[in-house]
Each structure stands twice: as structure tokens, then as C-alpha cells.
Coordinates of C-alpha atoms and ligand atoms in Angstrom, one line a residue:
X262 CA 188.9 115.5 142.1
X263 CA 192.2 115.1 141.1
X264 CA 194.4 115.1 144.0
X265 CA 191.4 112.5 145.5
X266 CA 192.0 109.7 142.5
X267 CA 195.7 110.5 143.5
X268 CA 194.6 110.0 146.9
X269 CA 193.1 106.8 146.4
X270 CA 196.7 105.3 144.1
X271 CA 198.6 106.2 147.1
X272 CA 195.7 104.0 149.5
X273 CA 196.2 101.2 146.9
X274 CA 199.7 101.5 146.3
X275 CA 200.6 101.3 150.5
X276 CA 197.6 98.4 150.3
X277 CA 200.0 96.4 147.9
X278 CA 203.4 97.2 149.6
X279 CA 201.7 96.2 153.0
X280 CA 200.8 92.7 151.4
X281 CA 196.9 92.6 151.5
X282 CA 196.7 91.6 147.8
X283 CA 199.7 88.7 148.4
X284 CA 198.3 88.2 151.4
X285 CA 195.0 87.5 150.1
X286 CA 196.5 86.0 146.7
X287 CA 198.0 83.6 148.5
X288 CA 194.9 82.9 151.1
X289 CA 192.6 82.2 148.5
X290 CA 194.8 79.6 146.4
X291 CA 195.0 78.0 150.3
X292 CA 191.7 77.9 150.7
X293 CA 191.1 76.3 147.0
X294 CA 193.5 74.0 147.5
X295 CA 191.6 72.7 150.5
X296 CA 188.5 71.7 148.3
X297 CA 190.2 69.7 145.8
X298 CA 189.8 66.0 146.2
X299 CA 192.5 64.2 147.8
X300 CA 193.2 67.3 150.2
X301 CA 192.8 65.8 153.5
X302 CA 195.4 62.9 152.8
X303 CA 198.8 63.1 154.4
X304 CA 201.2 61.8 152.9
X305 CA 204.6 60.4 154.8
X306 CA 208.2 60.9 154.2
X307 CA 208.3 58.2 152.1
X308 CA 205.8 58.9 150.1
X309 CA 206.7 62.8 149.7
X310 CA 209.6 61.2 148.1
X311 CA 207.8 58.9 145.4
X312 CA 205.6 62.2 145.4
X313 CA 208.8 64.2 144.2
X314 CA 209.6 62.1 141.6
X315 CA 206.1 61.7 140.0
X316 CA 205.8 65.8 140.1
X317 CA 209.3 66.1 138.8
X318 CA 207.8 63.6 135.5
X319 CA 204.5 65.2 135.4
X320 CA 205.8 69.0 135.3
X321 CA 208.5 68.2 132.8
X322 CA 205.9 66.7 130.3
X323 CA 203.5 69.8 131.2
X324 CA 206.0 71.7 130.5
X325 CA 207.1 70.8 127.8
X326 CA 203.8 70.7 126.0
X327 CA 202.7 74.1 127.4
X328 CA 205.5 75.7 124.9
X329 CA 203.9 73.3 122.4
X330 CA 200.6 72.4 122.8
X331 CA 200.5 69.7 119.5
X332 CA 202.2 67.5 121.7
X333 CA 199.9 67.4 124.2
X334 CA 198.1 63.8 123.9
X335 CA 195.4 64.5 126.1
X336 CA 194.3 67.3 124.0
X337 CA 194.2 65.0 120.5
X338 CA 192.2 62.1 119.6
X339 CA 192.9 58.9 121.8
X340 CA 193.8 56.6 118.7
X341 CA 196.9 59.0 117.7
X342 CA 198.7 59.2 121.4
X343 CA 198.5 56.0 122.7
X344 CA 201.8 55.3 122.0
X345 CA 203.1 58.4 123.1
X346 CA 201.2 57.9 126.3
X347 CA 203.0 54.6 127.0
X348 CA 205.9 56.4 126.6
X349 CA 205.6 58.4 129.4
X350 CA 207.2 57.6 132.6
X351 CA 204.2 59.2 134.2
X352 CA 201.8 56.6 132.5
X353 CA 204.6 53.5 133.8
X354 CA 204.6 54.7 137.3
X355 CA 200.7 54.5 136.9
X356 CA 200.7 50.9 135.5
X357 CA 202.8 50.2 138.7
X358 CA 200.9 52.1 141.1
X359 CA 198.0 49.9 142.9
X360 CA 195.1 51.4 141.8
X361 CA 192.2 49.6 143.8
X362 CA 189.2 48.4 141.6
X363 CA 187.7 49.0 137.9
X364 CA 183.9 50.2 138.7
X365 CA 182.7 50.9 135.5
X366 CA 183.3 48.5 132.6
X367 CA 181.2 46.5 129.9
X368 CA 181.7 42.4 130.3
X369 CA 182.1 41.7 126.7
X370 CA 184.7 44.6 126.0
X371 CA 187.2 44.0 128.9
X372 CA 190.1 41.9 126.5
X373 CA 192.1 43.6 123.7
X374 CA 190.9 43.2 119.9
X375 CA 194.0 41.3 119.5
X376 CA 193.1 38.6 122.3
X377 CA 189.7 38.9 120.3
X378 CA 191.5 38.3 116.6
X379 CA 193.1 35.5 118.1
X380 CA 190.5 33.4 119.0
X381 CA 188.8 33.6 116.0
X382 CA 191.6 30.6 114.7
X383 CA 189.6 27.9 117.0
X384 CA 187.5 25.3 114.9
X385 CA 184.4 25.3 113.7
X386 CA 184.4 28.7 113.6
X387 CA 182.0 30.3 111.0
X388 CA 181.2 34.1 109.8
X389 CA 178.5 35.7 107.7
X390 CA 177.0 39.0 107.1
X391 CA 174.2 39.4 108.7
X392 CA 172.3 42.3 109.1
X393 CA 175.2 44.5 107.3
X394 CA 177.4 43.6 110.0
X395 CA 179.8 40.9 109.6
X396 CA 178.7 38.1 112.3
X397 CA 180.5 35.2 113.9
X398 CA 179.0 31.6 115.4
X399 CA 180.5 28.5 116.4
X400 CA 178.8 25.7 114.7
X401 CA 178.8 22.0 113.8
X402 CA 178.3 22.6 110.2
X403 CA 177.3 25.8 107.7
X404 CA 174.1 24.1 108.1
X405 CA 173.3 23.8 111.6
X406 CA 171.6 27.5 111.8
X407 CA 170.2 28.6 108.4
X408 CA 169.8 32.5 109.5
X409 CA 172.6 33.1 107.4
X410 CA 174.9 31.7 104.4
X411 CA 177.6 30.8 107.3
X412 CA 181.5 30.0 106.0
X413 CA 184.4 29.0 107.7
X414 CA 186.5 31.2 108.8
X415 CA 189.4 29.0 108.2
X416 CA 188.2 29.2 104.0
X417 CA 187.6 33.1 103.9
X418 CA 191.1 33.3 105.4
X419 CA 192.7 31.0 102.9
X420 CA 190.9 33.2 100.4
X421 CA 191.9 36.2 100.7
X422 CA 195.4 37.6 102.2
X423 CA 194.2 40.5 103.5
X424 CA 191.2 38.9 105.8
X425 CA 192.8 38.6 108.9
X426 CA 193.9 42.5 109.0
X427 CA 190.1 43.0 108.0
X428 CA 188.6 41.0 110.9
X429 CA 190.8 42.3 113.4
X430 CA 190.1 45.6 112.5
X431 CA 186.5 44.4 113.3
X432 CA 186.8 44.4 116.7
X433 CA 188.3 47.8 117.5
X434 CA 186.8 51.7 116.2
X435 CA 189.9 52.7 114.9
X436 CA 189.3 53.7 111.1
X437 CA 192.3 55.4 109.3
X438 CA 190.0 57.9 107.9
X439 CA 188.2 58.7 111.4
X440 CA 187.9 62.0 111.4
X441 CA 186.1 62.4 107.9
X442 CA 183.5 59.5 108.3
X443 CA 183.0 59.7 112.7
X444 CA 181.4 63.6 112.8
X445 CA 179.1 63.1 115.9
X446 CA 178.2 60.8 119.0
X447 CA 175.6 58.6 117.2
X448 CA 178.0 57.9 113.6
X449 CA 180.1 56.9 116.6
X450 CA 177.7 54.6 118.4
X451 CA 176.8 52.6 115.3
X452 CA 180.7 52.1 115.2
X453 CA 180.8 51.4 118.4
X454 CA 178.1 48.8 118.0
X455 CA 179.3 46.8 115.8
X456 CA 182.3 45.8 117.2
X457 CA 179.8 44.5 119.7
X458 CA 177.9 42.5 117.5
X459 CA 181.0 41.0 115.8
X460 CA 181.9 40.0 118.7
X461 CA 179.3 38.8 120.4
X462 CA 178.8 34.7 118.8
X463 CA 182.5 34.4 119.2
X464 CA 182.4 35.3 123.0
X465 CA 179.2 34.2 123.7
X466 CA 180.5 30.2 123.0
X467 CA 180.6 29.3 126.5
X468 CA 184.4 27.6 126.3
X469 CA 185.6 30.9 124.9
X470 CA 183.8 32.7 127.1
X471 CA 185.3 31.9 130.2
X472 CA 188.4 32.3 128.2
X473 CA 188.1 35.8 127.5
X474 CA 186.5 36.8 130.9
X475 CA 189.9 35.0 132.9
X476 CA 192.0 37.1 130.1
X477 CA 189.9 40.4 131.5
X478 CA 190.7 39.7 135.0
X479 CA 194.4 39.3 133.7
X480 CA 194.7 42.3 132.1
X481 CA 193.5 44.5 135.4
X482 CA 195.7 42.2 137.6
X483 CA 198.7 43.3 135.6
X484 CA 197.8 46.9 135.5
X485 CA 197.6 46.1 139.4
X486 CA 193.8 46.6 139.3
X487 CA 192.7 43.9 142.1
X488 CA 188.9 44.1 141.8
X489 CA 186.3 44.3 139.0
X490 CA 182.4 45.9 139.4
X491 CA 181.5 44.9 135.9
X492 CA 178.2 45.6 133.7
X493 CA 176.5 42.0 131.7
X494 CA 173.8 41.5 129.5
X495 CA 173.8 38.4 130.9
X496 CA 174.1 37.1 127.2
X497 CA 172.7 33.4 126.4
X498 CA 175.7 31.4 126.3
X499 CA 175.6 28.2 123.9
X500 CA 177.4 25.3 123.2
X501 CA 178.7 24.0 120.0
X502 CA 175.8 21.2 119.6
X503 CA 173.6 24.0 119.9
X504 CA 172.7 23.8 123.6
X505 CA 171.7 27.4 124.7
X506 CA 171.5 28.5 128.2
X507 CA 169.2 31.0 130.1
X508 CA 170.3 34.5 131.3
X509 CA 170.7 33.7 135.0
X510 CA 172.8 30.2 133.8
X511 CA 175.4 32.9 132.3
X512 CA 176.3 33.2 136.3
X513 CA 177.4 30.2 137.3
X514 CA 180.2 30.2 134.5
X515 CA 180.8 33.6 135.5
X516 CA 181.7 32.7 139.2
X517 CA 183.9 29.7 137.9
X518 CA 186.3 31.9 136.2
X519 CA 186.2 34.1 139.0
X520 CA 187.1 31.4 141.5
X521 CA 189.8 29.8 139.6
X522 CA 191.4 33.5 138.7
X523 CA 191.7 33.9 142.2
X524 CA 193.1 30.3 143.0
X525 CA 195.9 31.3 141.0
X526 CA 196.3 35.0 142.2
X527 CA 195.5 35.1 145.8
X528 CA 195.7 38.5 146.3
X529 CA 192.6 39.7 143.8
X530 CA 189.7 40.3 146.0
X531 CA 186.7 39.2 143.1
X532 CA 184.3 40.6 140.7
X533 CA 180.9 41.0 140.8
X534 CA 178.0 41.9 138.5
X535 CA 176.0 44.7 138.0
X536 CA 173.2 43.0 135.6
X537 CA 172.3 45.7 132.5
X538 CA 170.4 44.7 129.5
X539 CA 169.5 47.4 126.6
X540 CA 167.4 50.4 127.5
X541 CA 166.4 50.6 123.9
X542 CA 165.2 46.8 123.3
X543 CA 161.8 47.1 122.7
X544 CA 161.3 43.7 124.2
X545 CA 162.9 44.7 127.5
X546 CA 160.2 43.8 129.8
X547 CA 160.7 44.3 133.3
X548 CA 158.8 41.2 134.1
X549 CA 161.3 39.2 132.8
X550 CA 164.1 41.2 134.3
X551 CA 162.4 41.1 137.5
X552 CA 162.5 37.2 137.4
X553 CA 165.9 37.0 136.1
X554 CA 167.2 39.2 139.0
X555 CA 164.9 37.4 141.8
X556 CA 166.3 33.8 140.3
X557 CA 170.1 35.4 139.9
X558 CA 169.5 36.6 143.9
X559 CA 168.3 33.1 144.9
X560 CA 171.2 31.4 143.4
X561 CA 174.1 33.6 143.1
X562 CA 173.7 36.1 145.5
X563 CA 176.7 36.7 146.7
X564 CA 178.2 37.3 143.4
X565 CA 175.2 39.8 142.2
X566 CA 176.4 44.2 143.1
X567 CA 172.8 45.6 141.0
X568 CA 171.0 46.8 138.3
X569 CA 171.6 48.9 135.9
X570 CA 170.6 49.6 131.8
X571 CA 173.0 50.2 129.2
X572 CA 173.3 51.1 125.4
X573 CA 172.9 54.8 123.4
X574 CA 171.4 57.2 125.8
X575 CA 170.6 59.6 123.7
X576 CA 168.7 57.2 121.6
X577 CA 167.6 55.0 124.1
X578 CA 164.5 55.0 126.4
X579 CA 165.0 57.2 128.9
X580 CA 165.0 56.3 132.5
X581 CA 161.9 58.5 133.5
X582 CA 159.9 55.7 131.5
X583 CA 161.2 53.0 133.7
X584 CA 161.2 54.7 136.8
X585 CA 157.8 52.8 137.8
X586 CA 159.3 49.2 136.8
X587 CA 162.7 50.4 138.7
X588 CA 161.2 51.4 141.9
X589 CA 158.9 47.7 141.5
X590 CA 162.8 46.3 141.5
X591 CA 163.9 48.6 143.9
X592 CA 161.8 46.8 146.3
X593 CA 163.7 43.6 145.8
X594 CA 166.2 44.8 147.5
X595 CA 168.4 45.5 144.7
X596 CA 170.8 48.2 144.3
X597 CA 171.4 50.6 141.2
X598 CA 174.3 52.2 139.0
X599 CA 172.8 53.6 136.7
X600 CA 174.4 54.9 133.4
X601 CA 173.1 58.3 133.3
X602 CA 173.4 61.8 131.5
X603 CA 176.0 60.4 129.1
X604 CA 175.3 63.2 126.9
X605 CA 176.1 66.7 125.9
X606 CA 172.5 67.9 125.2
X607 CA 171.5 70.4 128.0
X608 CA 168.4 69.9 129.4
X609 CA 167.5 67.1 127.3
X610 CA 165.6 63.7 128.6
X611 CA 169.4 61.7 128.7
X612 CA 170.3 65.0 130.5
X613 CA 167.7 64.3 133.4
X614 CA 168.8 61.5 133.7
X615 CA 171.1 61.6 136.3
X616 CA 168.4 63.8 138.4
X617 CA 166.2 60.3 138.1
X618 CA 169.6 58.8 138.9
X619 CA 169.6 60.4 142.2
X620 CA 166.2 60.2 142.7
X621 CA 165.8 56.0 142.4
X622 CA 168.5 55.4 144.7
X623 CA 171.2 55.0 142.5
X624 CA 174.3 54.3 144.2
X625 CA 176.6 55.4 141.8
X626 CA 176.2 57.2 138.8
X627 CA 178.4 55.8 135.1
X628 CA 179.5 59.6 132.9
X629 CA 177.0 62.2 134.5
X630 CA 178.5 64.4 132.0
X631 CA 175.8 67.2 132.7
X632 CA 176.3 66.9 135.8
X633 CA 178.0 70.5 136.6
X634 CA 175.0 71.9 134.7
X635 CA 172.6 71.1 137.2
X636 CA 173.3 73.0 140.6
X637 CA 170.6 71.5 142.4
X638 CA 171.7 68.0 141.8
X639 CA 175.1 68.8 142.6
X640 CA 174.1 69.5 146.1
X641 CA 172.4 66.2 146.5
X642 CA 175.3 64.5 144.7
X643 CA 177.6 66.1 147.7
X644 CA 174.8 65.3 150.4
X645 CA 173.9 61.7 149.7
X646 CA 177.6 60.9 148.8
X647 CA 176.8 59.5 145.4
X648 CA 180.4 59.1 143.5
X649 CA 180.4 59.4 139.6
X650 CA 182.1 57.1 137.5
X651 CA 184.7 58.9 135.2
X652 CA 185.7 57.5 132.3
X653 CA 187.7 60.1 130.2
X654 CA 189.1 57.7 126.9
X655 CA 185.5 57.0 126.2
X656 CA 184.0 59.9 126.7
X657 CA 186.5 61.4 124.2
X658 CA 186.8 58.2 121.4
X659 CA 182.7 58.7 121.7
X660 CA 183.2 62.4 121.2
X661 CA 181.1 63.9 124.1
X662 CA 184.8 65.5 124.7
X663 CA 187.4 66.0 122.4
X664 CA 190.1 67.9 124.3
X665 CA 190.1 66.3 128.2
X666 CA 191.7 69.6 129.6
X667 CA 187.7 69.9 129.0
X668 CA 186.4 67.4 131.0
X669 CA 183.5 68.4 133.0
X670 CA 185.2 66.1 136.1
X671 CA 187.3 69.2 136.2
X672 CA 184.6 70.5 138.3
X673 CA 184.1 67.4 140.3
X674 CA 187.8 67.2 141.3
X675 CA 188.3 70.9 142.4
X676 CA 185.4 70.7 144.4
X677 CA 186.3 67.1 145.7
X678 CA 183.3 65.3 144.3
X679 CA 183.4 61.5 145.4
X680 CA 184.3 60.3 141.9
X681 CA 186.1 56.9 140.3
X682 CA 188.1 56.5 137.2
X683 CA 187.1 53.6 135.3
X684 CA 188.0 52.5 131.6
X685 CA 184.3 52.0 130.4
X686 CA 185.1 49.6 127.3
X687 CA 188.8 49.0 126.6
X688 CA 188.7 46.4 124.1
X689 CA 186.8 49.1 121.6
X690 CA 189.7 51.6 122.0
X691 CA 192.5 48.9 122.8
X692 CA 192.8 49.4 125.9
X693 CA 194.0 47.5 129.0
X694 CA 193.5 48.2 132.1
X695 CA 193.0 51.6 134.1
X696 CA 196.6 53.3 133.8
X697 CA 195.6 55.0 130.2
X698 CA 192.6 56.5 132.2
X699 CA 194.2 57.3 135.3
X700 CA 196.9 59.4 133.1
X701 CA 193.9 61.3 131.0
X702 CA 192.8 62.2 134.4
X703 CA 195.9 63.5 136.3
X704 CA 197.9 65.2 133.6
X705 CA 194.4 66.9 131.7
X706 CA 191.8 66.7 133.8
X707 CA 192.8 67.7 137.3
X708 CA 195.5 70.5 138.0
X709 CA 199.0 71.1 137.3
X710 CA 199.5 70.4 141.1
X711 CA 197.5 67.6 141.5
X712 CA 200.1 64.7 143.4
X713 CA 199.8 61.5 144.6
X714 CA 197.4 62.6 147.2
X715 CA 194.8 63.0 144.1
X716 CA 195.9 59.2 143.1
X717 CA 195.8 57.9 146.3
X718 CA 192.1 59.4 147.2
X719 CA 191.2 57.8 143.8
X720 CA 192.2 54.6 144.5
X721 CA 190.8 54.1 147.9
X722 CA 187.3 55.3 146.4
X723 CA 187.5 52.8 144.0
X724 CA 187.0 50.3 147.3
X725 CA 185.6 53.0 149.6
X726 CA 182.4 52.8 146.9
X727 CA 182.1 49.5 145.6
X728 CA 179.6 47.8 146.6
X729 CA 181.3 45.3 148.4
X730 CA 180.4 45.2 152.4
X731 CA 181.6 47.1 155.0
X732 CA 183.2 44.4 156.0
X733 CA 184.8 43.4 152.6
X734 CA 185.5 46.9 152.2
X735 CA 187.7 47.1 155.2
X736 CA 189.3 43.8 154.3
X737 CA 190.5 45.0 150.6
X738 CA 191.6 48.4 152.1
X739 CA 193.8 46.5 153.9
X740 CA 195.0 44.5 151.1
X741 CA 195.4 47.6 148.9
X742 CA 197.3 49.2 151.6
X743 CA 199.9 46.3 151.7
X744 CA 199.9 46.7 148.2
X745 CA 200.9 50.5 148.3
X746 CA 203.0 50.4 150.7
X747 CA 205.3 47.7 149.0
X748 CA 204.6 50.2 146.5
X749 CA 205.7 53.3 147.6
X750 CA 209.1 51.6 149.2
X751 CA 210.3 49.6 146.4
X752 CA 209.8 52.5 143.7
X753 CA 213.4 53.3 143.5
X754 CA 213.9 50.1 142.4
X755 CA 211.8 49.9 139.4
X756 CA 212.7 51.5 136.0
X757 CA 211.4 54.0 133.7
Ligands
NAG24 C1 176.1 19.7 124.4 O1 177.4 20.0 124.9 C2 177.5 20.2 126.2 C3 179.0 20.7 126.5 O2 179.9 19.9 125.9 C4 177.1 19.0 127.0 O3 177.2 19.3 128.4 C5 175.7 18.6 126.7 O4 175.3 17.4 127.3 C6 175.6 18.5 125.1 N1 174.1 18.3 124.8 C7 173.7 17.4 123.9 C8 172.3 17.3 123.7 O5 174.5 16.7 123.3
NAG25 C1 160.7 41.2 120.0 O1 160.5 39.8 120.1 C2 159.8 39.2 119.1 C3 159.6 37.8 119.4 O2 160.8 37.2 119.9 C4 160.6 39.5 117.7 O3 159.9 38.9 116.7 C5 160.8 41.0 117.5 O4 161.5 41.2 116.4 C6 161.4 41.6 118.7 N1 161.4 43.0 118.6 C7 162.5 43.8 118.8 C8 162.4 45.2 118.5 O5 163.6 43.3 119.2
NAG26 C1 196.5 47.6 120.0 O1 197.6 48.2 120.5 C2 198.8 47.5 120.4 C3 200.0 48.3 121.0 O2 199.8 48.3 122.4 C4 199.1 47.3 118.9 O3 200.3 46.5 118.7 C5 197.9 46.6 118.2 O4 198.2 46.6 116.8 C6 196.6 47.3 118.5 N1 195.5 46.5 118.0 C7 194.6 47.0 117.1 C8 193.6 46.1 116.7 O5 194.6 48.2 116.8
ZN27 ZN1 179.4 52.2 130.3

């Protein structure tokens, strides 16, 4: 017995020094390495170069928080590192890097609370509390809408010093005391809310309106984001003599900003809507979302990318209850993204979610956060080619995740899931553009060796699955490359 165990040490032992284990050590990290997304790119000299220099920043931070971890900002809450983030030379590069289009973000959350706070100093400007959340409307008079005991905003400010700090703190979820009064996703969402519903009469004034949705576009064309898929409400606009628009009217003001953003900066290729009312209004009827989408395709239908429902999942109506209505406006010919599964309760109805995602048709799928859970609908995920929108800061400032090294797009990367990085609803979290996101995702979320061949697979998804044509998609490839190219060859002339 003995001399065969001392047998089998010396079989291991000449195993070892022949190289099998290294051999097969080093065969199986290959062969992992292969699946990640991003594997198949090639990069050229030039960018091996650029490649070099973002590893040589993105190892040095690693590094450097690996011997302490409490520096680590992807680890902590958003609110705390976002200074430190900007900071980082990887983050800069990022801003500078062309990062093809933002897929996944909310129309009335796309400017910075500050562009928000700053706008409230236009006349006629009134506020109120209404409904225990402090309300904002354009109006004639205090008189002109007697839902509420409206003052100018102009008067609170004068009378009290501290107002302005107070309203801008309105628009963002930033509380100094977070962690003691946030403790789970729905405290969160009424948060959340709310800086919606603020909001919303100050941005829904038409001439303001277009304001803020030209200053969205801005924001992505300096992060050099060059095309925006966003979610709308389609919110009824008004005017200040009270005139009030329909839904599809929202449109047409929508396309004018568009057009005269890209007058001035030729080489954004456009937005388009994906049109997504409230799952959980009561009153949603898909009658008059059917007529609204039919009238929206008749007029604007070049301008119009889908469907899709927004607001709490976990509260909201689940999209099993729709499904009949959905497949009724599936025949229309329109397209879904649906927001689904942006939960962490396993097995729950928001958790099926994205398997009646997949199984209407949807073309892409916003969060999917269960989505490793479910093996089946992995497979069909792989097989149909349906990307998943990843947006890591909200996922985290909503608390589904707290430390991103935790991600469940973990998964999706090493096993190169078609997925996009998107920045969900930056205004909340201050926010601009999709650099912040983009740096969750490479330094936390996807390997310590993950290059620029993981950056540059995610930026041509962002075109490869938008849902422009094939056509257009070829044509803003082709701008994007230009783009990255000039890129990659004037790098060594920017600073860090
Ligand atoms: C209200 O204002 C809008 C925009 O200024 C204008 O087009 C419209 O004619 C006005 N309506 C009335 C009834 O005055
Ligand atoms: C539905 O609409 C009716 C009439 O407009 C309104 O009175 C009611 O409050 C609405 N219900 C909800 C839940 O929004
Ligand atoms: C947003 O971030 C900027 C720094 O980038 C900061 O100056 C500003 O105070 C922040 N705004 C709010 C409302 O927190
Ligand atoms: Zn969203």
C-alpha cells in the first residue's frame, strides 16, 4: 500500500516536471480568454500602443487598490467616488475615447441637476407642494391653475437664503445621510421618483424643453457619444397661456432639436425614440397607446426605434399581463426594448420578465439582472442575439448591486454576451455622459485583463444593435471608425 501511494507521488511528481499541469494551466486560461467578449478583435500596432498605455493606468490603479481595497471606488457607493473617478487617467482616456451610441436612457433625466437648478431662474416660474412633493409649473399668474397654492419661485428665493441649495438638491438622490434613510430598492425608488416629479412641469414647458433635450445631446457629444436610443413618456408639453399638446405632438418638437443639434455638429448621427409610458398607471390602456404609436408612425416615422414600458418593476404590472395587448402592437410592426428583470428577486414575476422579454420579440433587453439565473434563457439570449443593456451606476445608486466587482454582467462579458453600456438616468446621480459607466465596467466589472479590445467591441455594439438600418448602421460604423482612428493616432498628444 505504501510503496503504491509512493508510487503514485513519483507519477505526479514526473506529471508536473514534464509540464502537463502548466501545460494545461496555461491551455485552459487560452481557451477562457477566447470566450470573453471583444476576443476576436485585432488590434494594430498602433493601437497595441494606446493599448499599453491604458493597461499600464488601469493595472497601476488595480493595483494599488488590491493592497487597499477602501480605495476602490467601484466597490463604494457611487455618490462618494465620483470625484475620485474623474481623477483617474483611466476615466479621461474614456471621456476621449469614441464610444459609439447611448442605448439606454430616460428623456427627462439626460441633463445634470445643475443645468436643471438653473433653469428654474426663468420667469413666471411657480412651485408648490403638491402631493408631498414639491412641484414646479410655468404659469401666467398663481391663479391660472388652482390645483395648488402656486408661488413664485423668484419670492421663495428671496425668502429664504438657503432655497436654492434646497431646490437643487431636488433634482438629484444624493442625501447626506443616505445610508441611514435609503435601506432597500423601493425607499430608493420613491427617491428616485421624486426628482422626476419635480422636474417634470419645469421640463415639460415646451421652450425649456427643447432646451434641456439640445443640452442632453451636448452632454453625449462631449463625452464623444454620437448617437442617442432614448426612452419618452411622450409627456404633454404646454405652453405658458396654457395651451397643452397631445402625446404624439411631443414629437415634432423632439425632431426639431434633433435637427438643429445636428446643423451645428455634423458629425452626430441622430436620436430616436423608443416610446415608454408607466407599467404601473392604472390608466395605461393599450388602446390609447396603440393610437398614439399608429399616429407617431404615420407622422414621424422615421424618428420612432419602439416600444417599451418603464417605471418600478418590482412594483409595477408585470409584463406577462400585457403580453396580449403587446403582441396586438407587435403586429403594427413595432419593435420592443423592453426593461425587464430589473430586480434581485429570484424567480419572482419582474424576474420572468426578461423570459417574456425574449419571448415578445424584444430586441433588446434594459438590466436583465437575473439574467445568469436563468440557463435556459441564456441560451436563447446567445441564439437570437438579443444584447442586454448594462447600466452599472444605476443599478448600484438603486441598490440591486452595491459592490460592481458584483455585477452579474460579469457573466455576460466572460462568456461574450452581446451586451451595451448605457447610463440609464444621469441627471438623478449627476451624471454626464457614458465615460462614468464605461469605467464601472472595465476596471470592476470585466477582468483585470480586459483592454481596449473589450472597449472597442463595446462601442461598435452600441451601433452594431441600435436599431438604426442596415444601412445606417454601416454608415455610422464608418463615422465611428474615422472617429477612432483620429483617436487612436492623436492619443499621444492629449493629456492626462
Ligand atoms: C399660446 O402660445 C403659443 C406659443 O407661444 C402660441 O403658438 C399659441 O397661439 C398661443 N395660444 C393662444 C390661445 O393664445
Ligand atoms: C385615471 O384617470 C381618471 C380620469 O382621468 C382619474 O380620475 C384617476 O385618478 C386616474 N387613476 C389613476 C390611478 O391614475
Ligand atoms: C454634480 O457634480 C459636480 C461635479 O462634477 C458638482 O460640482 C455639483 O455640485 C454636483 N451637483 C449636485 C446637484 O450634486
Ligand atoms: Zn431605464
Amino acid at each position: 500500500m505504501r510503496s503504491l501511494i509512493v508510487l503514485l507521488i513519483a507519477i505526479l511528481i514526473a506529471n508536473f516536471t514534464n509540464g502537463d499541469f502548466w501545460k494545461m494551466r496555461e491551455s485552459l486560461i487560452e481557451r477562457e480568454k477566447n470566450h470573453v467578449l471583444g476576443a476576436s478583435i485585432v488590434l494594430s500596432d498602433q493601437e497595441e500602443l494606446v493599448n499599453k498605455l491604458l493597461m499600464s493606468y488601469k493595472l497601476q490603479e488595480l493595483d494599488e487598490a488590491y493592497q487597499n481595497p477602501a480605495n476602490f471606488a467601484p466597490s463604494k457607493y457611487f455618490f462618494h467616488t465620483r470625484a475620485k473617478i474623474e481623477n483617474s487617467p483611466v476615466y479621461k482616456l474614456l471621456r476621449l475615447m469614441p464610444k459609439g451610441g447611448a442605448l439606454h436612457g430616460h428623456s427627462t433625466a439626460l441633463a445634470t441637476p445643475d443645468f436643471l437648478h438653473g433653469l428654474t431662474y426663468k420667469d413666471n416660474l411657480y412651485g408648490c407642494r403638491l402631493n408631498g412633493v414639491f412641484q414646479l409649473r410655468f404659469l401666467q399668474n398663481g391663479n391660472q391653475d388652482n390645483t395648488c397654492k402656486w408661488k413664485l419661485i423668484d419670492t421663495l428665493r428671496k425668502m429664504d437664503l438657503n432655497f436654492d441649495e434646497w431646490l437643487r438638491s431636488q433634482f438629484v438622490m444624493f442625501r447626506e445621510n443616505f445610508n441611514e434613510i435609503y435601506r432597500n430598492e423601493n425607499q430608493i425608488w420613491s427617491i428616485f421618483e421624486r426628482t422626476f416629479t419635480t422636474a417634470r412641469g419645469l421640463v415639460t414647458h415646451r421652450p425649456v424643453f427643447e432646451e434641456y433635450f439640445y443640452e442632453a445631446l451636448r452632454l453625449l457629444y462631449d463625452d464623444n457619444v454620437m448617437y442617442l436610443e432614448f426612452r419618452s413618456t411622450l409627456p404633454q408639453l404646454y405652453e405658458l397661456n396654457g395651451t397643452t399638446y397631445k402625446s404624439e405632438d411631443t414629437l415634432q418638437f423632439y425632431q426639431s432639436v434633433i435637427g438643429k443639434f445636428m446643423e451645428g455638429h455634423p458629425k452626430f448621427i441622430g436620436a430616436r425614440l423608443i416610446y415608454a409610458p408607466y407599467r404601473n398607471n392604472d390608466n395605461v390602456t393599450f388602446n390609447a397607446i396603440s393610437t398614439t404609436l399608429y399616429n407617431i408612425q404615420m407622422r414621424y416615422p422615421t424618428i420612432l426605434a419602439g416600444f417599451d414600458l418603464v417605471g418600478h418593476e418590482d412594483s409595477g404590472t408585470s409584463l406577462l399581463k400585457y403580453a396580449w395587448e403587446v403582441k396586438r402592437i407587435a403586429k403594427l410592426g413595432i419593435n420592443f426594448y423592453f426593461h425587464a428583470g430589473e430586480t434581485i428577486w429570484y424567480q419572482s414575476d419582474t424576474d420572468y420578465n426578461v423570459i417574456d422579454a425574449i419571448l415578445l420579440g424584444s430586441k433588446r433587453i434594459g438590466h436583465a439582472l437575473g439574467l445568469t439565473k436563468h440557463p435556459v434563457a441564456l441560451e436563447m439570449i446567445k441564439e437570437r442575439n438579443i444584447p442586454i443593456e448594462v447600466c452599472p451606476i444605476s443599478n448600484q445608486v438603486l441598490l440591486y448591486v452595491d459592490d460592481l466587482r458584483n455585477h452579474p454582467a460579469s457573466f455576460l462579458i466572460a462568456n461574450g454576451f452581446p451586451i451595451v453600456i448605457s447610463y440609464d438616468d444621469p441627471s438623478a446621480w449627476n451624471v454626464t455622459g457614458l465615460s462614468y459607466d464605461f469605467y464601472m465596467t472595465f476596471m470592476a466589472i470585466a477582468g483585470r485583463g480586459a483592454d481596449l479590445k473589450l472597449l472597442k467591441q463595446l462601442s461598435i455594439n452600441s451601433i452594431l444593435y441600435s436599431s438604426l438600418s442596415l444601412n445606417e448602421r454601416k454608415v455610422a460604423l464608418k463615422s465611428w471608425e474615422a472617429d477612432w482612428d483620429s483617436f487612436i493616432k492623436n492619443i499621444h498628444l492629449l493629456k492626462f
